[in-house]
Every structure is written in structure tokens, then in C-alpha cells.
mmCIF file of C-alpha atoms in Angstrom:
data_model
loop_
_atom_site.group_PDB
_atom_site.id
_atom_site.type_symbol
_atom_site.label_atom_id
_atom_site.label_comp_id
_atom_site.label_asym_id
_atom_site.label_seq_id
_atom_site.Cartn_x
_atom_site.Cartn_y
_atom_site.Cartn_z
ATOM 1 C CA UNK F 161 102.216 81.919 62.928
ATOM 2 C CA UNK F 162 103.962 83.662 65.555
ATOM 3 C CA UNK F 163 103.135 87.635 66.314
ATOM 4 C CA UNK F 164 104.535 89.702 68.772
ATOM 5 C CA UNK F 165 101.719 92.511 69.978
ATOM 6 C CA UNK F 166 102.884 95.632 71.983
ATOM 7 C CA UNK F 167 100.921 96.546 74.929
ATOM 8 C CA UNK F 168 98.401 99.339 74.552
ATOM 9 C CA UNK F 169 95.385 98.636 76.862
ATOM 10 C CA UNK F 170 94.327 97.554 79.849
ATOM 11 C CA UNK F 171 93.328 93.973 78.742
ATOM 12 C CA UNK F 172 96.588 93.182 77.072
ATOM 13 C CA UNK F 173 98.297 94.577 80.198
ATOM 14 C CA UNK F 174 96.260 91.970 81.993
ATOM 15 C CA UNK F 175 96.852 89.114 80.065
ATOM 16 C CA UNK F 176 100.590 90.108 80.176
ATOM 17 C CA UNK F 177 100.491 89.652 84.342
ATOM 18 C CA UNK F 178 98.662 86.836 83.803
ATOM 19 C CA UNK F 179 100.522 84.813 81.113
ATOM 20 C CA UNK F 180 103.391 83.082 84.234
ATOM 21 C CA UNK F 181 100.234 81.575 85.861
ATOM 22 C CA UNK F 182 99.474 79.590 83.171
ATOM 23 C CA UNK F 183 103.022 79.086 82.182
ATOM 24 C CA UNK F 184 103.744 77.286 85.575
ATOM 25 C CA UNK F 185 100.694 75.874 86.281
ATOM 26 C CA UNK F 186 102.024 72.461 86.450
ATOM 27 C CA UNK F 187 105.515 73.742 88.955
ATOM 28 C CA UNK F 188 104.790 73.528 92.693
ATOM 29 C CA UNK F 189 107.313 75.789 93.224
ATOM 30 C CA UNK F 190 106.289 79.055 91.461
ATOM 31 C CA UNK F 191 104.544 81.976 93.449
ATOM 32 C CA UNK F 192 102.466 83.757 91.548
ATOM 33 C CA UNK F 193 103.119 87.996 91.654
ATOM 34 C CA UNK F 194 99.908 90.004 93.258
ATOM 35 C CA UNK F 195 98.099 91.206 90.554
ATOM 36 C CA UNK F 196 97.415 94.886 91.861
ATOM 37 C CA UNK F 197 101.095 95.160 92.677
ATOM 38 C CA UNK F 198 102.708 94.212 89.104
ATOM 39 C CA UNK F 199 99.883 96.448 87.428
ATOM 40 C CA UNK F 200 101.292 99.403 89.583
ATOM 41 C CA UNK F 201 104.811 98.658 88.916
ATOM 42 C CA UNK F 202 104.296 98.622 85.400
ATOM 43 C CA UNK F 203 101.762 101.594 85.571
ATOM 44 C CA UNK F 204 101.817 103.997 88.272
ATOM 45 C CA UNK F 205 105.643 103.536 89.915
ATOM 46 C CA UNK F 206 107.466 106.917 89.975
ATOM 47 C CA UNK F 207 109.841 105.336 87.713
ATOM 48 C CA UNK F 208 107.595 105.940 84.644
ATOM 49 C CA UNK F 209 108.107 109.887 85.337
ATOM 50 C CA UNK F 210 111.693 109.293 84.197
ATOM 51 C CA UNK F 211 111.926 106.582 82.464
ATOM 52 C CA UNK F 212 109.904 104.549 79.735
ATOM 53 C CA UNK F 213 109.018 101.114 79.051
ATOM 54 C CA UNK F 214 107.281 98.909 76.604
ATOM 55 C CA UNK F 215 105.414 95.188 77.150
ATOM 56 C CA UNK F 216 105.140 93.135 74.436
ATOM 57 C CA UNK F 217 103.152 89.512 73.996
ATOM 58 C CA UNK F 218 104.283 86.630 71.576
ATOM 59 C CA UNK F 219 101.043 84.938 69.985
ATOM 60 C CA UNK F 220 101.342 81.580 68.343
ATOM 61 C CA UNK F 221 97.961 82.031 66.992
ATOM 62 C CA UNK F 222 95.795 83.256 69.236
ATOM 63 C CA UNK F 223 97.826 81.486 72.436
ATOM 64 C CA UNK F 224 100.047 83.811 74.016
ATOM 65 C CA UNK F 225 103.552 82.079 74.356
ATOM 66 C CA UNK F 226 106.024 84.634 75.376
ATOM 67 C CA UNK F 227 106.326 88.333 77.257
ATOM 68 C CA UNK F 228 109.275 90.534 77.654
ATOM 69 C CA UNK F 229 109.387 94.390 78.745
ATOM 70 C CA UNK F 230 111.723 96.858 76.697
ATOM 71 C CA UNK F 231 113.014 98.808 79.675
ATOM 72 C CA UNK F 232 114.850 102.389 79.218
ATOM 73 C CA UNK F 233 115.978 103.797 82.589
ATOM 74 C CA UNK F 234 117.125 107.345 81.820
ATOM 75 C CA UNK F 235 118.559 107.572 85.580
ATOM 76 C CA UNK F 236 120.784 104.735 85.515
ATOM 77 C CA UNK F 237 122.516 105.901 82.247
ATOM 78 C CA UNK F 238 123.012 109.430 84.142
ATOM 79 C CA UNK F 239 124.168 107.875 87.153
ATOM 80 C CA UNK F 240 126.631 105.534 84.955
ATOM 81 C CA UNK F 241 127.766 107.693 82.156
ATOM 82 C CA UNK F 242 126.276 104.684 80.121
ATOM 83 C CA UNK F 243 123.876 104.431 76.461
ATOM 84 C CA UNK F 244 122.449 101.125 77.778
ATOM 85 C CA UNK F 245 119.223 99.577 78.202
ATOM 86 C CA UNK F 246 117.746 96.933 79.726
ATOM 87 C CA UNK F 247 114.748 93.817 79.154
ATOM 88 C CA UNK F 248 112.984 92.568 82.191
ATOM 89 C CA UNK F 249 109.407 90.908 82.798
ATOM 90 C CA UNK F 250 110.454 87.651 80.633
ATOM 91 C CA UNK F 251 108.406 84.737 80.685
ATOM 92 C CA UNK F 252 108.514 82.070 77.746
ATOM 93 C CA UNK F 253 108.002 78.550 76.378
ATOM 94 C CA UNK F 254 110.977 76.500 76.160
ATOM 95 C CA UNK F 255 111.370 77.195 72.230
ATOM 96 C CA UNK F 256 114.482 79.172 71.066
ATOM 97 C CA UNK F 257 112.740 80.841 68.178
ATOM 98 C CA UNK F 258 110.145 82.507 70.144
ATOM 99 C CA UNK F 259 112.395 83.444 72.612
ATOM 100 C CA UNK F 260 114.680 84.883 70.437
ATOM 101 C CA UNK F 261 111.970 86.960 68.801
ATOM 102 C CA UNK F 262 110.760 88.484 72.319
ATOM 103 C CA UNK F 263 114.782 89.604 72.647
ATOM 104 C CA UNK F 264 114.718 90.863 69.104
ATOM 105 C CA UNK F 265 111.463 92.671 69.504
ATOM 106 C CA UNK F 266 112.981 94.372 72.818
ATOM 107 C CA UNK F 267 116.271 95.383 71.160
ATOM 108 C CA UNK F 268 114.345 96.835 67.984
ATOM 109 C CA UNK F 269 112.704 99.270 70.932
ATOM 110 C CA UNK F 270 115.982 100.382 72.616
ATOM 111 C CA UNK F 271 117.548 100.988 69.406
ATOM 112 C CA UNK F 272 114.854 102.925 68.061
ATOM 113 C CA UNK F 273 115.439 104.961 71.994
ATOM 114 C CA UNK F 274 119.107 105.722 70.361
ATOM 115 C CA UNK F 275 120.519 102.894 72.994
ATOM 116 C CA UNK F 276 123.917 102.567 71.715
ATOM 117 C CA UNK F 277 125.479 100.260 74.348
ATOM 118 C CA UNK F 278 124.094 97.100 75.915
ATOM 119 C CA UNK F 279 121.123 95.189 76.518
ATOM 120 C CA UNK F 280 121.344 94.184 80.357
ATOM 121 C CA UNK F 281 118.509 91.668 81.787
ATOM 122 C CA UNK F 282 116.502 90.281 83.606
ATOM 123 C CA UNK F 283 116.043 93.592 85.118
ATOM 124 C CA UNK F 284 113.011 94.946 86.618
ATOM 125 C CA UNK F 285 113.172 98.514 85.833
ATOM 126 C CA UNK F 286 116.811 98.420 87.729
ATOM 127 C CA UNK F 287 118.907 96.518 90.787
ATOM 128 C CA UNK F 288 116.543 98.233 93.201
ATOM 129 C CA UNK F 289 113.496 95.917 92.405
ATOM 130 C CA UNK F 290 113.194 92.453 91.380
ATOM 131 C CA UNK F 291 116.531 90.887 88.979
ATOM 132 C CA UNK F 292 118.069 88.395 87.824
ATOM 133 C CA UNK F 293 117.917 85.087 86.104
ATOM 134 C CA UNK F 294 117.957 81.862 88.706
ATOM 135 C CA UNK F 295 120.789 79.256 87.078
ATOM 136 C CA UNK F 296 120.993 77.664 90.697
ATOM 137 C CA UNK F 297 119.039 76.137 93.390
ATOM 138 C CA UNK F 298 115.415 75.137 91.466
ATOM 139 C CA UNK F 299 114.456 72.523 94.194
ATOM 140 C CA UNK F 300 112.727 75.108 96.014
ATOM 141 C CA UNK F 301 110.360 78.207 95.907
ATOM 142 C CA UNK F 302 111.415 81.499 95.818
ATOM 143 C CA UNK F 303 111.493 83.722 99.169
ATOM 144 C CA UNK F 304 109.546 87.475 99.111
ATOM 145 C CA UNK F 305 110.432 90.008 96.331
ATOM 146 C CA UNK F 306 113.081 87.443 94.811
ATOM 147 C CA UNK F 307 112.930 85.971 90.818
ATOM 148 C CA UNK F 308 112.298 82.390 89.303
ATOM 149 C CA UNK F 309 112.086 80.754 86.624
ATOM 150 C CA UNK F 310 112.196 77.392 84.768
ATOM 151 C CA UNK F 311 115.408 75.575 84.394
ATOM 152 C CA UNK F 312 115.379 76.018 80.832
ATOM 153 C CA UNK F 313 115.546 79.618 80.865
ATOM 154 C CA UNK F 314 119.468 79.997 80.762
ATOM 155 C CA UNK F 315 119.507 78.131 77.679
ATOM 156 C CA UNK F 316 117.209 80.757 76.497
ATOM 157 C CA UNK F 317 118.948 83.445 76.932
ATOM 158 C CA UNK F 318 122.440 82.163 75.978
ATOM 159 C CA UNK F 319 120.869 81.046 72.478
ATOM 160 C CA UNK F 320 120.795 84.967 71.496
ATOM 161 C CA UNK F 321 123.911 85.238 72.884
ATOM 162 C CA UNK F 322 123.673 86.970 76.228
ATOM 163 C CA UNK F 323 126.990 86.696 78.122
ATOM 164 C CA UNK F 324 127.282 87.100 81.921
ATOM 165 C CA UNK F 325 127.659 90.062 83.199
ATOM 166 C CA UNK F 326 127.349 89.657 87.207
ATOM 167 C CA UNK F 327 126.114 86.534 89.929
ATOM 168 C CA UNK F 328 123.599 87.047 92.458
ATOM 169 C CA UNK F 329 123.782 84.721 95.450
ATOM 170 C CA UNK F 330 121.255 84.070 98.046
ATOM 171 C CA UNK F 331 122.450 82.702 101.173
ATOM 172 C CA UNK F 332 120.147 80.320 103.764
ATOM 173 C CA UNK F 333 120.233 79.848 107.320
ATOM 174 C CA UNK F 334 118.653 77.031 109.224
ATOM 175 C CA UNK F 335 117.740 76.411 112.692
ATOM 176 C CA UNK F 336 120.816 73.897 112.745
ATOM 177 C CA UNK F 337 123.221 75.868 110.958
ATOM 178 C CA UNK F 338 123.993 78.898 113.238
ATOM 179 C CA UNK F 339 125.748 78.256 116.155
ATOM 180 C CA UNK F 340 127.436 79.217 119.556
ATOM 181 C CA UNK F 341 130.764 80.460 118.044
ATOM 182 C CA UNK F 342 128.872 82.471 115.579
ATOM 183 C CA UNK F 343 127.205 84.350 118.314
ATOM 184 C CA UNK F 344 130.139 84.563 120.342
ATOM 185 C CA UNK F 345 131.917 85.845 117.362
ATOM 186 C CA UNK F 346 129.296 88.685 116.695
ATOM 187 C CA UNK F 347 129.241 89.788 120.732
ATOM 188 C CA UNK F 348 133.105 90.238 120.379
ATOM 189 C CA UNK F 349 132.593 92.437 117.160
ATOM 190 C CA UNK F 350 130.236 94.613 119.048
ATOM 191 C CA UNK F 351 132.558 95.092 121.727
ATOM 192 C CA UNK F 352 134.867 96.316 119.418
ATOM 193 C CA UNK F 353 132.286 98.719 117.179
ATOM 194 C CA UNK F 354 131.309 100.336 120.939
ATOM 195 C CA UNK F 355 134.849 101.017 121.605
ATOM 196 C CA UNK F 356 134.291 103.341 117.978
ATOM 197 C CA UNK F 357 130.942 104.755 119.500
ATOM 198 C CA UNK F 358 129.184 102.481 117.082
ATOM 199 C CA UNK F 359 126.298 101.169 118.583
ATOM 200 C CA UNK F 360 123.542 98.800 116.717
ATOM 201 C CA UNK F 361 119.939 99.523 117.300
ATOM 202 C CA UNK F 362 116.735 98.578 116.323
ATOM 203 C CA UNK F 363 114.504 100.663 113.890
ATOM 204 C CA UNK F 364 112.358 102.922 115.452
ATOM 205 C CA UNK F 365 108.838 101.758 113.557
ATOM 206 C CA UNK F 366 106.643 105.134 115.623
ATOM 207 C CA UNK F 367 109.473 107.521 114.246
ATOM 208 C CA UNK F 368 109.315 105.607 110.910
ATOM 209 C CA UNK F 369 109.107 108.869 108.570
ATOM 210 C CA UNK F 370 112.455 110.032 110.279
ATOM 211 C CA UNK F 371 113.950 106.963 110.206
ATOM 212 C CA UNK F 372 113.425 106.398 106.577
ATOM 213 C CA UNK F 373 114.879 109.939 105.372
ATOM 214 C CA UNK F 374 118.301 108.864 107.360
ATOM 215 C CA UNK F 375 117.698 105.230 105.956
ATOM 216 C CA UNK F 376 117.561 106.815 102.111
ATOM 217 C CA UNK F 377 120.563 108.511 102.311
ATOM 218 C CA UNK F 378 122.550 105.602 103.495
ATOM 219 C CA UNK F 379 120.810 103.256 101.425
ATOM 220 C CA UNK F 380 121.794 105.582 98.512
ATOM 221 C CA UNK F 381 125.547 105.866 99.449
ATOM 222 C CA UNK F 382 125.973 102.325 100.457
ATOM 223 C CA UNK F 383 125.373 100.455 97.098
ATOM 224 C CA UNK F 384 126.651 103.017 94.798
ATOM 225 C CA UNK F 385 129.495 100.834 93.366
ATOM 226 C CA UNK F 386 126.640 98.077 93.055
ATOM 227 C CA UNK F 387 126.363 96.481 89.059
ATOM 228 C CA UNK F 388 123.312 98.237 87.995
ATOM 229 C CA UNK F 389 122.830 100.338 90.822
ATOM 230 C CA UNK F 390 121.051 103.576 90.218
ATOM 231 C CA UNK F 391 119.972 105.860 92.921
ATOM 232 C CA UNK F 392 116.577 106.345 94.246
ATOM 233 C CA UNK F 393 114.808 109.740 94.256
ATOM 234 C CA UNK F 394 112.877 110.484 96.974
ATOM 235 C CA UNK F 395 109.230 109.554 95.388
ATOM 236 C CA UNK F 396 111.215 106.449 94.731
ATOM 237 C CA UNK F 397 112.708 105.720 97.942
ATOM 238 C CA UNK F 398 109.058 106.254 99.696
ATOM 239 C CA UNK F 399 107.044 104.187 97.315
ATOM 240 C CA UNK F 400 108.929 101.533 98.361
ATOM 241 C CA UNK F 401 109.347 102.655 101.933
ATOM 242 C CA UNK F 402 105.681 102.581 101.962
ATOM 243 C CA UNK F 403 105.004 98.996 101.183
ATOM 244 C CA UNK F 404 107.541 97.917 103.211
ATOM 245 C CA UNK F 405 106.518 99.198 106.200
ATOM 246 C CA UNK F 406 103.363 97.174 105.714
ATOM 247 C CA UNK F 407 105.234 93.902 106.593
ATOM 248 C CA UNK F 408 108.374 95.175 108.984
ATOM 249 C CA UNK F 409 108.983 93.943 112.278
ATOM 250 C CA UNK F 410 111.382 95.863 114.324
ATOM 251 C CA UNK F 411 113.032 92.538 115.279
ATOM 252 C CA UNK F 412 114.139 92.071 112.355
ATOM 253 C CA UNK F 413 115.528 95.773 111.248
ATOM 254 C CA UNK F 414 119.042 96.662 112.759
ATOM 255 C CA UNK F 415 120.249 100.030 111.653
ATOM 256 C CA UNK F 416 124.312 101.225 113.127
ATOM 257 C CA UNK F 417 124.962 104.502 114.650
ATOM 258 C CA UNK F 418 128.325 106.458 115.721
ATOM 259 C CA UNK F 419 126.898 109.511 117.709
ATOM 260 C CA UNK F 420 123.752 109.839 116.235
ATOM 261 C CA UNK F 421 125.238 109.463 112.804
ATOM 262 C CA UNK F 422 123.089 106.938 110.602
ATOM 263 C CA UNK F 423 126.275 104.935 109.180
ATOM 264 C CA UNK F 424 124.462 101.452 108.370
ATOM 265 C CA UNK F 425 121.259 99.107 108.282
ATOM 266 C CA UNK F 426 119.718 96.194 107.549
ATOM 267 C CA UNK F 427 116.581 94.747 107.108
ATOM 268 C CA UNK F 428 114.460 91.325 106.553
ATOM 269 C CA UNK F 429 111.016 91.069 105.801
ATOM 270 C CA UNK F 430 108.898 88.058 106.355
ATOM 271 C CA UNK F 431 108.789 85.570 103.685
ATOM 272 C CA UNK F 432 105.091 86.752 102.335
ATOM 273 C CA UNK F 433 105.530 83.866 100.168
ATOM 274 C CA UNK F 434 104.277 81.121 101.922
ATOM 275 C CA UNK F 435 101.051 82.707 101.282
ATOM 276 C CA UNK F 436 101.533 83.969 98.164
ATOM 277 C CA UNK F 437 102.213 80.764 96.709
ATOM 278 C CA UNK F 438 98.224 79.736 97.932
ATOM 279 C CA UNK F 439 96.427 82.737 96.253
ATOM 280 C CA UNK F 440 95.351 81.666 92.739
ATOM 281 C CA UNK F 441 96.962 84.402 89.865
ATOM 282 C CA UNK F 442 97.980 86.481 92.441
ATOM 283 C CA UNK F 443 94.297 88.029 92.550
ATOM 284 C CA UNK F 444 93.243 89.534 96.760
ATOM 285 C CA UNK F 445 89.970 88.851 95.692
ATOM 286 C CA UNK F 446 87.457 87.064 96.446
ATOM 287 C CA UNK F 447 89.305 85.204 98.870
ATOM 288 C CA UNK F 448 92.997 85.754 98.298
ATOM 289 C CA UNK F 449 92.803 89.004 101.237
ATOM 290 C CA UNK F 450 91.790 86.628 103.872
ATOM 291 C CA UNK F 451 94.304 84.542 102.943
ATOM 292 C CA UNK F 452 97.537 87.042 103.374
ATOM 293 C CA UNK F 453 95.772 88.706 106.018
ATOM 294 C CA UNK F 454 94.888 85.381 108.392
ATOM 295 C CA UNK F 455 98.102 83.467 106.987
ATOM 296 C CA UNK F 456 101.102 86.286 108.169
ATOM 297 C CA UNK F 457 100.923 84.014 112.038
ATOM 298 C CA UNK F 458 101.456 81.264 110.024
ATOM 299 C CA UNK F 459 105.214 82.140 108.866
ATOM 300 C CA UNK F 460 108.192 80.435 109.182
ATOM 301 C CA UNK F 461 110.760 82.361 107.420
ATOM 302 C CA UNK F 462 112.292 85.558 106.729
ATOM 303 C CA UNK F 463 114.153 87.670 103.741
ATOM 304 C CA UNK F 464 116.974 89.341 104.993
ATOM 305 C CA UNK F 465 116.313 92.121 102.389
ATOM 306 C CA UNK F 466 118.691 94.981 102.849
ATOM 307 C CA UNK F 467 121.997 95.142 104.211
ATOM 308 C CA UNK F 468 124.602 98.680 103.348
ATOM 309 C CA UNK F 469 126.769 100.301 105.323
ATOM 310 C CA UNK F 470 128.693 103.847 103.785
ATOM 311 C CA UNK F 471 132.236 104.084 102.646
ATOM 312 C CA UNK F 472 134.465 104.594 105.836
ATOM 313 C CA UNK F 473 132.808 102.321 107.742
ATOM 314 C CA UNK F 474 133.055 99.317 106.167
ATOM 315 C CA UNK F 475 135.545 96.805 107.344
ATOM 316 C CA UNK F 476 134.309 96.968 110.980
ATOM 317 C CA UNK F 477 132.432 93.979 111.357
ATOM 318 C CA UNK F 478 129.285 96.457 110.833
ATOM 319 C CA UNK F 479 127.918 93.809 108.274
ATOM 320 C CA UNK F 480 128.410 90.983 110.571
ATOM 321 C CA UNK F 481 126.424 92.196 113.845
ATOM 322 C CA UNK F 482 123.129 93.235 111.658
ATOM 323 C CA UNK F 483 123.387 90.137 110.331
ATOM 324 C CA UNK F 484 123.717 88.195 113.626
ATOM 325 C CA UNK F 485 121.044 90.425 115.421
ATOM 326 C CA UNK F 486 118.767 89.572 112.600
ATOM 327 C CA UNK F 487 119.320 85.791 113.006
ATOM 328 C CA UNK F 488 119.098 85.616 116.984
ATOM 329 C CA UNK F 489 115.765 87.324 116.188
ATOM 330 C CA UNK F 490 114.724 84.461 113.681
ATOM 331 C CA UNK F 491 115.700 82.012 116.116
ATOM 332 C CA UNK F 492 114.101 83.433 119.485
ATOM 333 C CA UNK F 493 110.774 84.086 117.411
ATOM 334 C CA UNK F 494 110.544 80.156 116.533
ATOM 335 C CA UNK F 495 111.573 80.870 112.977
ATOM 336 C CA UNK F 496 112.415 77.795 110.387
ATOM 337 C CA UNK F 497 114.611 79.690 107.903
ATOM 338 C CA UNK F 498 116.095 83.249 106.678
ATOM 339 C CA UNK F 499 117.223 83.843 103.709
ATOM 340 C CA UNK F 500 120.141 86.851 103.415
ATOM 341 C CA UNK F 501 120.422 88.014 99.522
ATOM 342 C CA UNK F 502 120.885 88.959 97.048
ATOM 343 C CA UNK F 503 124.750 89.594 97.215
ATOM 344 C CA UNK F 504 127.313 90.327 94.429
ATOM 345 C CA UNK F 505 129.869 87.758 93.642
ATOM 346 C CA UNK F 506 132.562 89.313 94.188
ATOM 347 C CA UNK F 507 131.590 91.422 97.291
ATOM 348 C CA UNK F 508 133.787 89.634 99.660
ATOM 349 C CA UNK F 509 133.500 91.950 102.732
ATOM 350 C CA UNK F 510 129.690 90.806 103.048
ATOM 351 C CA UNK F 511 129.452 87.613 101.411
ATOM 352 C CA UNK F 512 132.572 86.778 104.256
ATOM 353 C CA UNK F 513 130.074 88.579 106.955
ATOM 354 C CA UNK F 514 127.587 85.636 105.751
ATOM 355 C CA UNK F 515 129.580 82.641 105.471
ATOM 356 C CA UNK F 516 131.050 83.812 109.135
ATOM 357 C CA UNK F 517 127.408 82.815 110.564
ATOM 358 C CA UNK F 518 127.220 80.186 108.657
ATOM 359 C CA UNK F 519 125.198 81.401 105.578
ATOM 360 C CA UNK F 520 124.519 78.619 103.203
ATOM 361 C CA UNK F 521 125.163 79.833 99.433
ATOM 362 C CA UNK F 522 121.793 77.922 98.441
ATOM 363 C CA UNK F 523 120.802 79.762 95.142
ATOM 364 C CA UNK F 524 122.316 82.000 92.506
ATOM 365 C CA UNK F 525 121.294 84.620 89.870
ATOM 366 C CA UNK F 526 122.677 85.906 86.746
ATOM 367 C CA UNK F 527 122.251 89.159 84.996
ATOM 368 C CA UNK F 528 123.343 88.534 81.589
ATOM 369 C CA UNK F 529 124.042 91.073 78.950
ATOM 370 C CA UNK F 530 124.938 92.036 75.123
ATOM 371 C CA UNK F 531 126.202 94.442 72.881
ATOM 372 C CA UNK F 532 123.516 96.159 70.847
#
């Protein structure tokens, strides 16, 4: 008999970050989440001092089978004018009727949070973290901080009905695939940005704190017409500032200036997943740390992460010359690959800035949604 349980306690908040491991056991291309890190995104993240959320388990027996998280983000609906809610954290067997339960059992929540309007997912708490359903592109593991799951999933989802509601694309450059006339392209667009007094710099890691408070306004003004965007508060904006910091390389983080003025940046991480995908359920110890911290020479790719630039400014070729720096860094560190995503669909200026230097459209997302 199938049950669903809600989360109350620390073990069944375990055995909810747990259940994907055994779930995938058997695919060589899934990369387990840190442990410590879900637990404080679904714990301790600032966004539970706005917002609420409930896990929930599917038992078939005593088996778990299933996991969804009810998600209620109180700052997106201000931010949107919107009633809606959204499901995130899903992980099931390839069975319609339990997955239709888990989507039932998440609805029930939001309606009983007077949610009026839609049910929007797979979303991670909102745009700003980890979203998306991959429909595209299973033949290879995720990069850092992006989404996967089986190929069955879509079927899934659009057997309760979920309609689409935006694509998310992830682009991939190779060694072979960027080329003279791309770079030659991206000097010219430079030129033209000086003659503006735009210049393009690289972060300042010792002024970091600074940096970041110029970075956070930007960052909030840049995706505001984003699907599912919702603003960062300042707790918000650090937290993640924080972690990220752990992992940058100036190299790789290109932010564009006119007199001082912080107008737009972008940044790429290294792909932590190539070490990731070694460290058995995502647990640092006993040997996991040694692992991530030994492994990080060991890397051969990057996440090109972040990428805005404000109203005004767009247009410019801005988008194009982060991107390029970024790349000629890849390339003169030895790098294998770089991945540049996720982008919108139907955000031409940048997904045009991409295909310029030669961006390969290698995987895509959906974020499906429903009336409630």
C-alpha cells in the first residue's frame, strides 16, 4: 500500500536526501548532492525566514519510492503580483500512480496555503538555485549546481498534466569549437565598449566584500524580467556569495564597468562535479573531504554560472566579451570544456552572444506548470 509521510524529524529529513542515491544507483551519470549542503538548504537557508516549505516521502510499504517538496515562496508572489506556488526536490520511480500522488500531496499543501494560481516546478525554492526538469541531452553528467534526472521523468510530469511553461538551455564549448574569428570578433567588440568608457575587468577576489555589494545590485536588476525570477535580499545574496567564493577563480569572473559604474558580470565556477560524482551519497566523511579537497587540480571543466548586465546597457556586445574572456581563460588554463547556462529560450540577445563563440546548445530544461 502506498503512503505518503510528511517530514517532521531529522531522520526522515535524512532519508529524504538520501532516497536519489539509491534511486540512481545503477546510472553512471548521476552526481550525488553533498549531504551537509541539501540539509542546509532545506533547513537553515535564509529563505525559510520568508517563506515555507514541506517534504514529503511516498512508502510502498516500508520502501520509500517517491519525494517531492511543497514549496511556498512568499517573495516571488510579492515580486510578481502572483497567488502561485511551486514543487521542487522530486525524485520518483517510473510509475505514474505514485508520481501522481507526490503532485497531489504537494498541491493539497499549497491549497491549504490559500495558493490560488499555479503550481510551477521543478523549482528549488526559486530560479536563483537549482531548476528545472532535463528533457534533453541524458548522454552525459550534469555540470556544478545544474539538475538531472531520468529520462522518464517528463512522462511523469505530463501524466498530471503539467504544461510547459519556459526552456532552459545549456550551452557547451570544446577545445575545438572556439575559434580565431570568435576571438577576433570579441577584440573588435571591446574596442567598441572602450570607445563608451566600458571597460571589462576581472573580479577583485581581496576586495571581495565590496565587490559583491556592487555585484548584488546588478545581479538583482539584471534578471528581473527572468520567468521565476525573484530578488535576493541581502542575507540571501551573501549566503550564496559565501559558498561561492569558496570555489572562484578570478580568471574566470569578468565584471563591466563605465566610470566606475558596476553595469555587468559574469561568472563560472569549476565543474565541482567531477568529484562529486566519486563521493558515495554525497557524505565529506570519512573520506569524501580528501576527495574534493585533493581532486579540485584534477579539473577539466568549468560552469559559466552567471552572466547579467542592467537595462541600458544591453545591446553592446557586453554579453559577448565576458563570455569570450571567460573562454580564453578555459583555454589558456588547459581546460577540456565550459559549460555557459542556464539561458531562457527566448532570450535572444544572450543566447546570440553564445552561439557567436560558438556555444553548442547541448542540453535543455523545462519548467512545467498547472493551474491549481
Amino acid at each position: 500500500m502506498k503512503n505518503i509521510v510528511a517530514v517532521s524529524n531529522k531522520k526522515q529529513l535524512a532519508t529524504f536526501i538520501d532516497f536519489p542515491h539509491d534511486l540512481y544507483k545503477a546510472d553512471s551519470n548521476y552526481v550525488p548532492e553533498l549531504f551537509i549542503a541539501q540539509r542546509d538548504l532545506l533547513t537553515t537557508h535564509p529563505f525559510h525566514k520568508h517563506s515555507s516549505l514541506q517534504c514529503f516521502l511516498l512508502y510502498d510499504g516500508d520502501q520509500v519510492i517517491g519525494r517531492i517538496a511543497a514549496i511556498l515562496n512568499n517573495n516571488y508572489n510579492v515580486f510578481n503580483n502572483a497567488n502561485d506556488g511551486f514543487f521542487g526536490f522530486f525524485d520518483c520511480i517510473n510509475n505514474q500512480e505514485a508520481a501522481s500522488l507526490l503532485f497531489d500531496t504537494a498541491a493539497e499543501w499549497l491549497r491549504n496555503k490559500d495558493v490560488k494560481g499555479a503550481i510551477i516546478g521543478p523549482v528549488n525554492f526559486s530560479t536563483n538555485e537549482s531548476c528545472g526538469l532535463l528533457i534533453e541531452g541524458f548522454d552525459s553528467p550534469p555540470v556544478v549546481m545544474m539538475p538531472y534526472n531520468a529520462a522518464y521523468y517528463p512522462a511523469l510530469l505530463e501524466g498530471w498534466n503539467l504544461q510547459k511553461k519556459v526552456d532552459l538551455i545549456a550551452w557547451k564549448f570544446t577545445g575545438d569549437n572556439y575559434d580565431d574569428r570568435s576571438v577576433k570578433l570579441m577584440n573588435r567588440l571591446e574596442d567598441r565598449l572602450k570607445r563608451n568608457n566600458i571597460t571589462i575587468r576581472k573580479i577583485n577576489l581581496k576586495n571581495f566584500k565590496q565587490e559583491a555589494a556592487n555585484l548584488r545590485e546588478v545581479y538583482n536588476k539584471a534578471w528581473d524580467k527572468n520567468a521565476g525570477f525573484v530578488p535576493l535580499n541581502d542575507e540571501e545574496f551573501d549566503y550564496q556569495a559565501k559558498d561561492l567564493k569558496l570555489v572562484l577563480d578570478a580568471d574566470f569572473c569578468f565584471v563591466a564597468e563605465q566610470d566606475g559604474k558596476l553595469v555587468g558580470f559574469g561568472a563560472a565556477i569549476p565543474d565541482m562535479n567531477q568529484i562529486q560524482i566519486k563521493i558515495k551519497k554525497g557524505r565529506l566523511l570519512p573520506t569524501g573531504i580528501f576527495k574534493l579537497l585533493f581532486g579540485k587540480k584534477s579539473i577539466k571543466g568549468i560552469r559559466i554560472l552567471l552572466l547579467g548586465v542592467i537595462d541600458g546597457y544591453r545591446k553592446m556586445g557586453i554579453e559577448a566579451c565576458i563570455y569570450g574572456n571567460i573562454i580564453k581563460s578555459y583555454r589558456a588554463k588547459g581546460f577540456q570544456y565550459a559549460e555557459a547556462g542556464w539561458t531562457l529560450e527566448h532570450n535572444d540577445l544572450v543566447n546570440n552572444a553564445i552561439a557567436a563563440i560558438k556555444g553548442d546548445p547541448y542540453k535543455k530544461y523545462r519548467i512545467y506548470e498547472k493551474p491549481l
